[in-house]
XYZ file of C-alpha atoms in Angstrom:
497
model
C -20.548 -1.613 160.333
C -20.987 -4.433 162.852
C -23.591 -4.702 165.602
C -21.750 -7.424 167.546
C -19.656 -5.063 169.707
C -22.791 -3.113 170.579
C -24.520 -6.333 171.683
C -21.631 -7.105 174.056
C -22.803 -4.391 176.427
C -26.353 -3.788 175.162
C -27.573 -7.236 176.221
C -26.225 -6.954 179.814
C -27.585 -3.384 179.972
C -31.081 -4.479 178.930
C -30.791 -7.391 181.349
C -29.721 -5.057 184.140
C -33.009 -3.199 183.777
C -35.156 -6.263 183.051
C -33.969 -8.107 186.170
C -35.450 -5.373 188.364
C -38.918 -6.065 186.921
C -39.040 -9.846 187.466
C -39.861 -11.790 190.663
C -36.949 -12.285 193.047
C -37.025 -16.065 192.560
C -36.099 -15.908 188.861
C -33.662 -12.986 188.972
C -30.553 -15.187 189.161
C -31.820 -17.536 186.439
C -32.370 -14.551 184.154
C -28.890 -13.313 185.040
C -27.390 -16.677 184.015
C -29.244 -16.566 180.671
C -28.080 -13.014 179.935
C -24.439 -13.657 180.818
C -24.481 -16.949 178.886
C -25.795 -15.225 175.744
C -23.159 -12.502 176.107
C -20.395 -15.078 176.517
C -21.510 -16.986 173.413
C -21.507 -13.747 171.409
C -17.935 -12.935 172.491
C -16.771 -16.400 171.418
C -18.576 -16.046 168.075
C -16.924 -12.662 167.558
C -13.477 -14.049 168.407
C -13.895 -16.796 165.790
C -15.321 -14.549 163.074
C -12.116 -12.981 161.746
C -8.454 -13.664 161.077
C -5.807 -12.167 163.338
C -3.157 -12.137 160.611
C -1.910 -8.618 160.024
C -3.472 -7.103 163.126
C -5.980 -4.292 162.658
C -9.442 -3.608 164.024
C -12.403 -5.862 163.291
C -16.179 -5.750 163.808
C -16.001 -1.965 163.877
C -18.932 0.272 164.781
C -18.295 3.954 164.065
C -21.193 6.380 164.471
C -21.389 10.097 165.143
C -22.021 10.676 168.847
C -21.551 14.368 169.682
C -20.775 16.137 166.345
C -19.917 19.638 167.676
C -16.791 18.316 169.398
C -16.126 15.439 167.008
C -16.995 12.616 169.420
C -17.860 9.296 167.834
C -19.439 6.116 169.128
C -16.477 4.058 167.974
C -16.175 0.391 168.937
C -14.123 -2.551 167.689
C -12.029 -5.524 168.725
C -8.587 -6.821 167.829
C -6.034 -9.304 169.078
C -5.299 -7.228 172.173
C -8.900 -6.922 173.340
C -10.348 -10.305 172.306
C -8.811 -12.401 175.150
C -9.911 -9.852 177.755
C -13.426 -9.628 176.317
C -13.833 -13.413 176.498
C -12.302 -13.569 180.004
C -14.729 -10.882 181.223
C -17.796 -12.592 179.780
C -16.681 -15.977 181.142
C -16.062 -14.755 184.705
C -19.411 -12.943 184.732
C -21.185 -16.147 183.643
C -19.361 -18.327 186.181
C -19.986 -15.734 188.879
C -23.704 -15.819 188.133
C -23.700 -19.639 188.277
C -21.923 -19.456 191.635
C -24.538 -17.018 192.915
C -27.315 -19.417 191.845
C -26.011 -22.164 194.139
C -26.702 -20.021 197.201
C -29.664 -18.034 195.931
C -31.820 -18.977 198.918
C -29.397 -17.228 201.260
C -28.760 -14.185 199.054
C -30.371 -10.961 200.203
C -32.030 -8.791 197.532
C -31.104 -11.036 194.573
C -32.664 -8.702 191.973
C -30.491 -5.778 193.028
C -27.403 -7.996 193.291
C -27.828 -9.473 189.802
C -28.661 -6.081 188.302
C -25.470 -4.582 189.730
C -23.388 -7.498 188.431
C -24.816 -6.986 184.949
C -24.136 -3.246 185.092
C -20.554 -4.019 186.091
C -20.292 -6.299 183.048
C -21.538 -3.447 180.847
C -18.707 -1.197 182.011
C -16.000 -3.845 181.792
C -16.875 -5.037 178.284
C -17.412 -1.477 177.075
C -13.955 -0.492 178.284
C -12.274 -3.257 176.291
C -14.040 -2.477 172.992
C -14.018 1.352 173.055
C -11.950 3.089 170.382
C -12.694 6.668 171.444
C -10.849 8.134 174.424
C -13.909 9.720 175.994
C -16.052 6.629 175.384
C -13.303 4.570 177.027
C -13.396 6.888 180.015
C -17.200 6.685 180.283
C -17.211 2.878 180.355
C -14.194 2.917 182.682
C -16.268 4.958 185.139
C -19.458 2.908 184.743
C -17.783 0.052 186.626
C -17.122 2.050 189.783
C -20.631 2.668 191.134
C -22.015 -0.904 190.871
C -18.819 -2.349 192.317
C -18.995 0.148 195.174
C -22.613 -0.880 195.780
C -21.766 -4.600 195.681
C -19.046 -4.164 198.315
C -21.115 -1.831 200.509
C -24.340 -3.818 200.219
C -23.218 -7.444 200.330
C -19.705 -7.341 201.784
C -18.296 -8.315 205.154
C -18.266 -6.529 208.497
C -15.911 -3.775 207.306
C -17.666 -3.299 203.971
C -18.558 0.381 204.384
C -14.979 1.480 204.994
C -13.656 -0.779 202.227
C -16.234 0.481 199.727
C -15.532 4.103 200.600
C -11.785 3.565 200.218
C -12.331 1.825 196.870
C -14.441 4.630 195.412
C -12.194 7.438 196.690
C -9.002 5.926 195.302
C -10.499 4.990 191.947
C -12.264 8.323 191.482
C -9.007 10.148 192.219
C -7.251 7.988 189.644
C -10.030 8.647 187.154
C -9.649 12.389 187.596
C -5.926 12.194 186.826
C -6.652 9.941 183.842
C -9.204 12.395 182.448
C -6.697 15.243 182.608
C -4.185 13.115 180.707
C -6.742 12.268 178.008
C -7.605 15.959 177.660
C -3.912 16.810 177.226
C -3.796 14.318 174.342
C -6.950 15.767 172.791
C -5.759 19.346 173.247
C -2.592 18.630 171.272
C -4.012 16.349 168.573
C -7.639 17.507 168.166
C -8.813 13.897 168.020
C -10.069 11.290 170.464
C -9.914 8.399 168.006
C -7.597 5.716 169.433
C -6.943 4.118 166.052
C -5.927 7.431 164.503
C -3.797 8.367 167.510
C -1.979 5.035 167.367
C -1.339 5.473 163.640
C 0.102 8.965 164.223
C 2.697 7.478 166.587
C 2.932 10.632 168.688
C 2.941 13.102 165.776
C 1.702 16.546 166.803
C 2.931 16.279 170.391
C 6.325 17.387 171.616
C 8.427 15.134 173.819
C 7.621 17.225 176.887
C 3.877 17.028 176.210
C 4.110 13.281 175.673
C 5.924 12.795 178.976
C 3.360 14.882 180.863
C 0.460 13.074 179.188
C 2.027 9.653 179.792
C 2.591 10.369 183.496
C -1.025 11.523 183.870
C -2.561 8.648 181.921
C -0.325 6.004 183.510
C -0.820 7.539 186.966
C -4.587 7.446 186.614
C -4.572 3.874 185.334
C -2.030 2.761 187.969
C -4.634 3.077 190.724
C -6.764 0.438 189.011
C -3.784 -1.891 188.260
C -2.994 -1.407 191.241
C 0.652 -0.364 191.113
C 2.707 0.014 194.279
C 2.346 2.329 196.214
C -1.215 3.075 194.988
C -2.428 -0.398 195.971
C -3.608 0.177 199.522
C -7.316 0.121 198.662
C -7.093 -3.408 197.248
C -6.622 -5.684 200.313
C -9.597 -4.182 202.161
C -11.802 -4.213 199.055
C -11.012 -7.878 198.413
C -11.369 -8.867 202.061
C -14.810 -7.329 202.437
C -16.296 -7.844 198.946
C -18.698 -10.724 198.306
C -17.065 -13.665 196.554
C -18.225 -12.752 193.048
C -17.164 -9.148 193.641
C -13.661 -10.326 194.567
C -13.530 -12.544 191.466
C -14.418 -9.655 189.152
C -12.152 -7.209 190.976
C -9.112 -9.443 190.583
C -10.071 -11.151 187.347
C -11.143 -8.127 185.309
C -11.009 -4.711 186.983
C -7.257 -4.819 187.565
C -6.784 -5.613 183.862
C -8.550 -2.421 182.832
C -5.555 -0.411 184.049
C -2.860 -2.395 182.216
C -5.079 -2.650 179.128
C -5.326 1.140 179.077
C -1.541 1.403 179.177
C -1.213 -0.913 176.181
C -4.183 0.442 174.221
C -3.691 4.167 174.819
C -0.376 5.138 176.378
C 2.187 3.060 174.463
C 1.034 3.665 170.864
C -0.155 7.254 171.369
C 2.759 8.553 173.464
C 5.879 6.655 172.334
C 8.401 9.275 173.492
C 6.637 9.618 176.825
C 6.689 5.830 177.186
C 10.426 5.744 176.496
C 11.114 8.359 179.167
C 8.857 6.867 181.854
C 9.360 3.127 181.157
C 12.348 2.658 183.535
C 10.329 4.138 186.410
C 7.354 1.948 185.487
C 9.611 -1.100 185.559
C 11.084 -0.068 188.912
C 7.655 0.319 190.516
C 6.648 -3.023 189.030
C 9.540 -4.985 190.561
C 9.208 -3.163 193.893
C 5.579 -4.274 193.893
C 6.604 -7.884 193.181
C 8.942 -8.122 196.172
C 6.802 -5.985 198.473
C 3.698 -8.070 197.763
C 5.546 -11.329 198.370
C 6.856 -10.136 201.746
C 3.400 -8.844 202.671
C 1.875 -12.204 201.750
C 4.327 -14.036 204.018
C 2.950 -11.961 206.903
C -0.739 -12.597 206.153
C -3.036 -14.875 208.116
C -6.201 -14.100 206.162
C -6.628 -15.988 202.885
C -8.453 -13.174 201.117
C -5.835 -10.607 202.037
C -3.068 -12.986 200.997
C -4.570 -13.418 197.524
C -5.231 -9.680 197.293
C -1.595 -8.842 198.026
C -0.482 -11.559 195.606
C -2.375 -9.697 192.882
C -0.149 -6.666 193.455
C 2.884 -8.876 192.799
C 1.443 -10.558 189.714
C 0.479 -7.223 188.211
C 4.052 -6.107 188.901
C 5.165 -8.688 186.335
C 2.638 -7.228 183.893
C 4.077 -3.747 184.431
C 7.615 -5.074 184.003
C 6.671 -6.611 180.660
C 5.013 -3.399 179.454
C 7.986 -1.297 180.566
C 10.386 -3.184 178.277
C 8.609 -1.578 175.277
C 9.168 -4.740 173.241
C 6.704 -7.008 171.489
C 7.842 -9.881 173.710
C 7.242 -7.832 176.866
C 3.815 -6.542 175.875
C 2.704 -10.014 174.763
C 3.964 -11.363 178.085
C 1.926 -8.713 179.893
C -1.225 -9.638 177.968
C -0.703 -13.347 178.635
C 0.005 -12.687 182.322
C -3.220 -10.659 182.489
C -5.283 -13.586 181.224
C -3.476 -16.123 183.401
C -3.927 -13.967 186.485
C -7.623 -13.506 185.735
C -8.169 -17.265 185.454
C -6.044 -18.286 188.435
C -6.981 -15.542 190.882
C -10.641 -15.801 189.885
C -10.444 -19.498 190.802
C -8.630 -18.743 194.065
C -11.293 -16.275 195.177
C -14.054 -18.737 194.280
C -12.323 -21.389 196.400
C -11.730 -19.042 199.322
C -15.376 -17.961 199.152
C -16.405 -21.611 199.377
C -14.066 -22.141 202.318
C -15.448 -19.083 204.096
C -18.965 -20.545 203.856
C -17.773 -23.886 205.250
C -15.512 -22.626 208.029
C -17.136 -19.285 208.826
C -13.765 -17.561 208.441
C -10.920 -16.930 206.014
C -8.352 -16.816 208.825
C -5.834 -19.606 208.225
C -5.288 -20.174 211.953
C -9.028 -20.646 212.531
C -9.475 -22.880 209.495
C -6.597 -25.115 210.534
C -5.067 -27.926 208.464
C -6.335 -31.134 206.952
C -8.588 -29.752 204.216
C -7.051 -32.193 201.746
C -7.990 -35.069 204.058
C -11.548 -34.013 204.920
C -12.527 -32.472 201.568
C -10.158 -33.943 198.968
C -11.720 -32.265 195.925
C -11.608 -28.853 197.580
C -8.034 -29.479 198.688
C -6.897 -30.584 195.221
C -8.493 -27.556 193.555
C -6.791 -25.266 196.076
C -3.425 -26.902 195.386
C -3.859 -26.563 191.602
C -4.768 -22.879 191.907
C -1.901 -22.139 194.298
C 0.843 -23.856 192.284
C -0.499 -22.232 189.103
C -0.330 -18.850 190.809
C 3.322 -19.212 191.771
C 4.207 -20.193 188.210
C 4.619 -23.969 188.053
C 5.682 -24.856 184.465
C 2.842 -26.385 182.490
C 0.220 -24.148 184.096
C -0.993 -20.740 182.917
C 0.849 -18.658 185.518
C 4.288 -19.748 184.310
C 4.336 -18.229 180.830
C 3.481 -14.594 181.476
C 5.975 -14.166 184.314
C 8.737 -16.111 182.589
C 8.291 -14.158 179.342
C 8.210 -10.846 181.232
C 11.587 -11.636 182.808
C 12.901 -12.804 179.434
C 11.802 -9.497 177.902
C 13.639 -7.648 180.701
C 16.772 -9.544 179.665
C 16.540 -7.886 176.256
C 14.526 -4.622 176.507
C 14.078 -2.017 173.774
C 17.385 -0.697 172.417
C 16.850 2.799 173.818
C 16.515 1.473 177.365
C 19.371 0.716 179.776
C 19.911 -3.041 179.522
C 21.944 -3.161 182.732
C 19.070 -1.611 184.651
C 16.603 -4.111 183.221
C 18.929 -7.006 184.055
C 18.733 -5.814 187.655
C 14.943 -5.706 187.346
C 14.976 -9.264 186.023
C 17.001 -10.498 189.006
C 14.732 -8.729 191.500
C 11.652 -10.139 189.768
C 13.215 -13.605 189.970
C 13.690 -13.198 193.727
C 10.048 -12.139 193.953
C 9.015 -15.277 192.056
C 10.857 -17.444 194.600
C 9.159 -15.616 197.475
C 5.811 -16.085 195.732
C 6.321 -19.848 195.760
C 7.276 -19.629 199.434
C 4.105 -17.912 200.639
C 1.795 -20.156 198.646
C 3.543 -23.252 199.971
C 3.217 -21.909 203.518
C -0.491 -21.341 202.885
C -0.985 -24.875 201.552
C 0.880 -26.368 204.506
C -1.375 -24.528 206.944
C -4.714 -25.086 205.225
C -4.581 -28.099 202.918
C -2.065 -30.369 204.638
C -1.070 -31.105 208.197
C -3.172 -32.309 211.101
C -6.931 -31.893 210.927
C -8.041 -29.024 213.147
C -9.509 -30.284 216.429
C -12.767 -28.357 216.077
C -13.707 -30.183 212.838
C -12.434 -33.711 213.460
C -15.855 -35.063 214.285
C -18.245 -33.122 212.078
C -16.012 -32.818 209.005
C -16.771 -30.398 206.194
C -18.769 -30.586 202.987
C -16.690 -31.235 199.881
C -17.161 -29.416 196.567
C -20.767 -29.614 195.357
C -21.903 -30.217 191.784
C -22.949 -26.608 191.281
C -19.570 -25.420 192.534
C -17.849 -27.782 190.130
C -19.819 -26.245 187.261
C -18.593 -22.778 188.261
C -14.981 -23.728 189.047
C -13.931 -26.523 186.683
C -13.943 -24.334 183.516
C -11.268 -22.169 185.131
C -9.209 -25.223 186.100
C -9.417 -26.523 182.533
C -8.378 -23.173 181.064
C -5.451 -22.883 183.509
C -4.227 -26.232 182.194
C -4.959 -25.476 178.524
C -3.248 -22.066 178.525
C -0.331 -23.559 180.430
C 0.169 -26.248 177.795
C -0.829 -24.102 174.812
C 0.046 -20.425 175.492
C -0.404 -19.768 171.778
C -4.138 -19.765 172.439
C -3.623 -16.269 173.875
C -0.403 -15.239 172.147
C -1.735 -16.128 168.695
C -4.309 -13.315 168.593
C -2.094 -10.756 170.370
C 1.240 -11.157 168.553
C 0.663 -9.341 165.242
C -1.546 -6.689 166.813
C 1.144 -5.822 169.365
C 3.807 -5.631 166.653
C 1.606 -3.211 164.711
C 1.069 -1.089 167.836
C 4.754 -0.790 168.622
C 5.655 0.005 165.031
C 3.093 2.816 164.832
C 0.660 0.877 162.696
C -2.243 1.195 165.122
């Protein structure tokens, strides 16, 4: 029995309450301390066991609601460890970013408390090993994120927040029905046991129904085309840290659920639905790229790009191979690092220019603020998959997995998916290069030729540079992520749980 997984969410939960009782002036400092302690604990946990052979580690398994067999079951493995560390890191960096503008932040106690409550839900989702406990933590995220968008967002925040909560609650309802179908046919909610059973006790028809429900509910959070329409508005109106956590972590909760629950528990359902999942993924890749080419707002452009990047994740998952699932997990981490950095940078630009409209910002950022311009270029080229940076590996491996999908799948169909995804990758490079030409390069906009703009500050460097370093490290050494995931994924797909 290990207490470490409990501390992952217990410390932010205690901090969430404690922050409300301290003076406003120290709320952000306390938030930094709490998120820093949580991050250190996740790193300690990741280094405390061997990933050889897969299996769950640091397990906590206590009786929760005995009459219906519910257990407070937590643990981590190679699939969850990278996401746990990513979540804790982005929460810490987000809190540091908030500290740099604390004087201008309204109601800092409430803001920090909501961020910590969001961290509770995100970390709890990634370490839950009981279906109902997973669902509870999955839902915990929604209310604080809604409040962050509605309370500290832009001019259209109320509409964006309402759209976010309606879509995600609808998806959660569908997900809950799918989880109940699994429980009704297996009489257990234990994810480890369900994975080990490899679908035993459920007919093919039941598995297909359950897979469609579970995947449909999770698809809203991914978000998968055409259930993505809440995302651009939510990103455009959310405060900077809210956008970072939305893109960097919340979208991963959907694909993580597919890998953790749907694939190992419902193998026959996965086999039947996988081609449709792959089709929706590649449609999303191309659609998002075309939508990005039409955008003039930086936040909306990055939001739509997330739909495309998550399309590669879905393509990898749909191949039902170890290579594809590992590619999806690596692409998740890369997207969290890169898009988190992009939203930090765009938030900084919005403060400097008073807008995220590319036409209003104008060109010449690289000339007037070279550090800001260089960071923007690094994030953009990483996002469109430049070799040597984190974004390259996940997308390349997902297309490679589509070249050789599971034997029971139609290889010709997946070759077509691979080609379409490749076209989407080319379009992705196109819209990021157009963005860089308009914002970073070119002639300095007339309205800022005299006054100039402030370059990246020291506090911003503290919040942003760790992401830049990790984008480079993962790009050069993808085994940092693939090492922990590889054997665990193989065990999942072979029915070993």
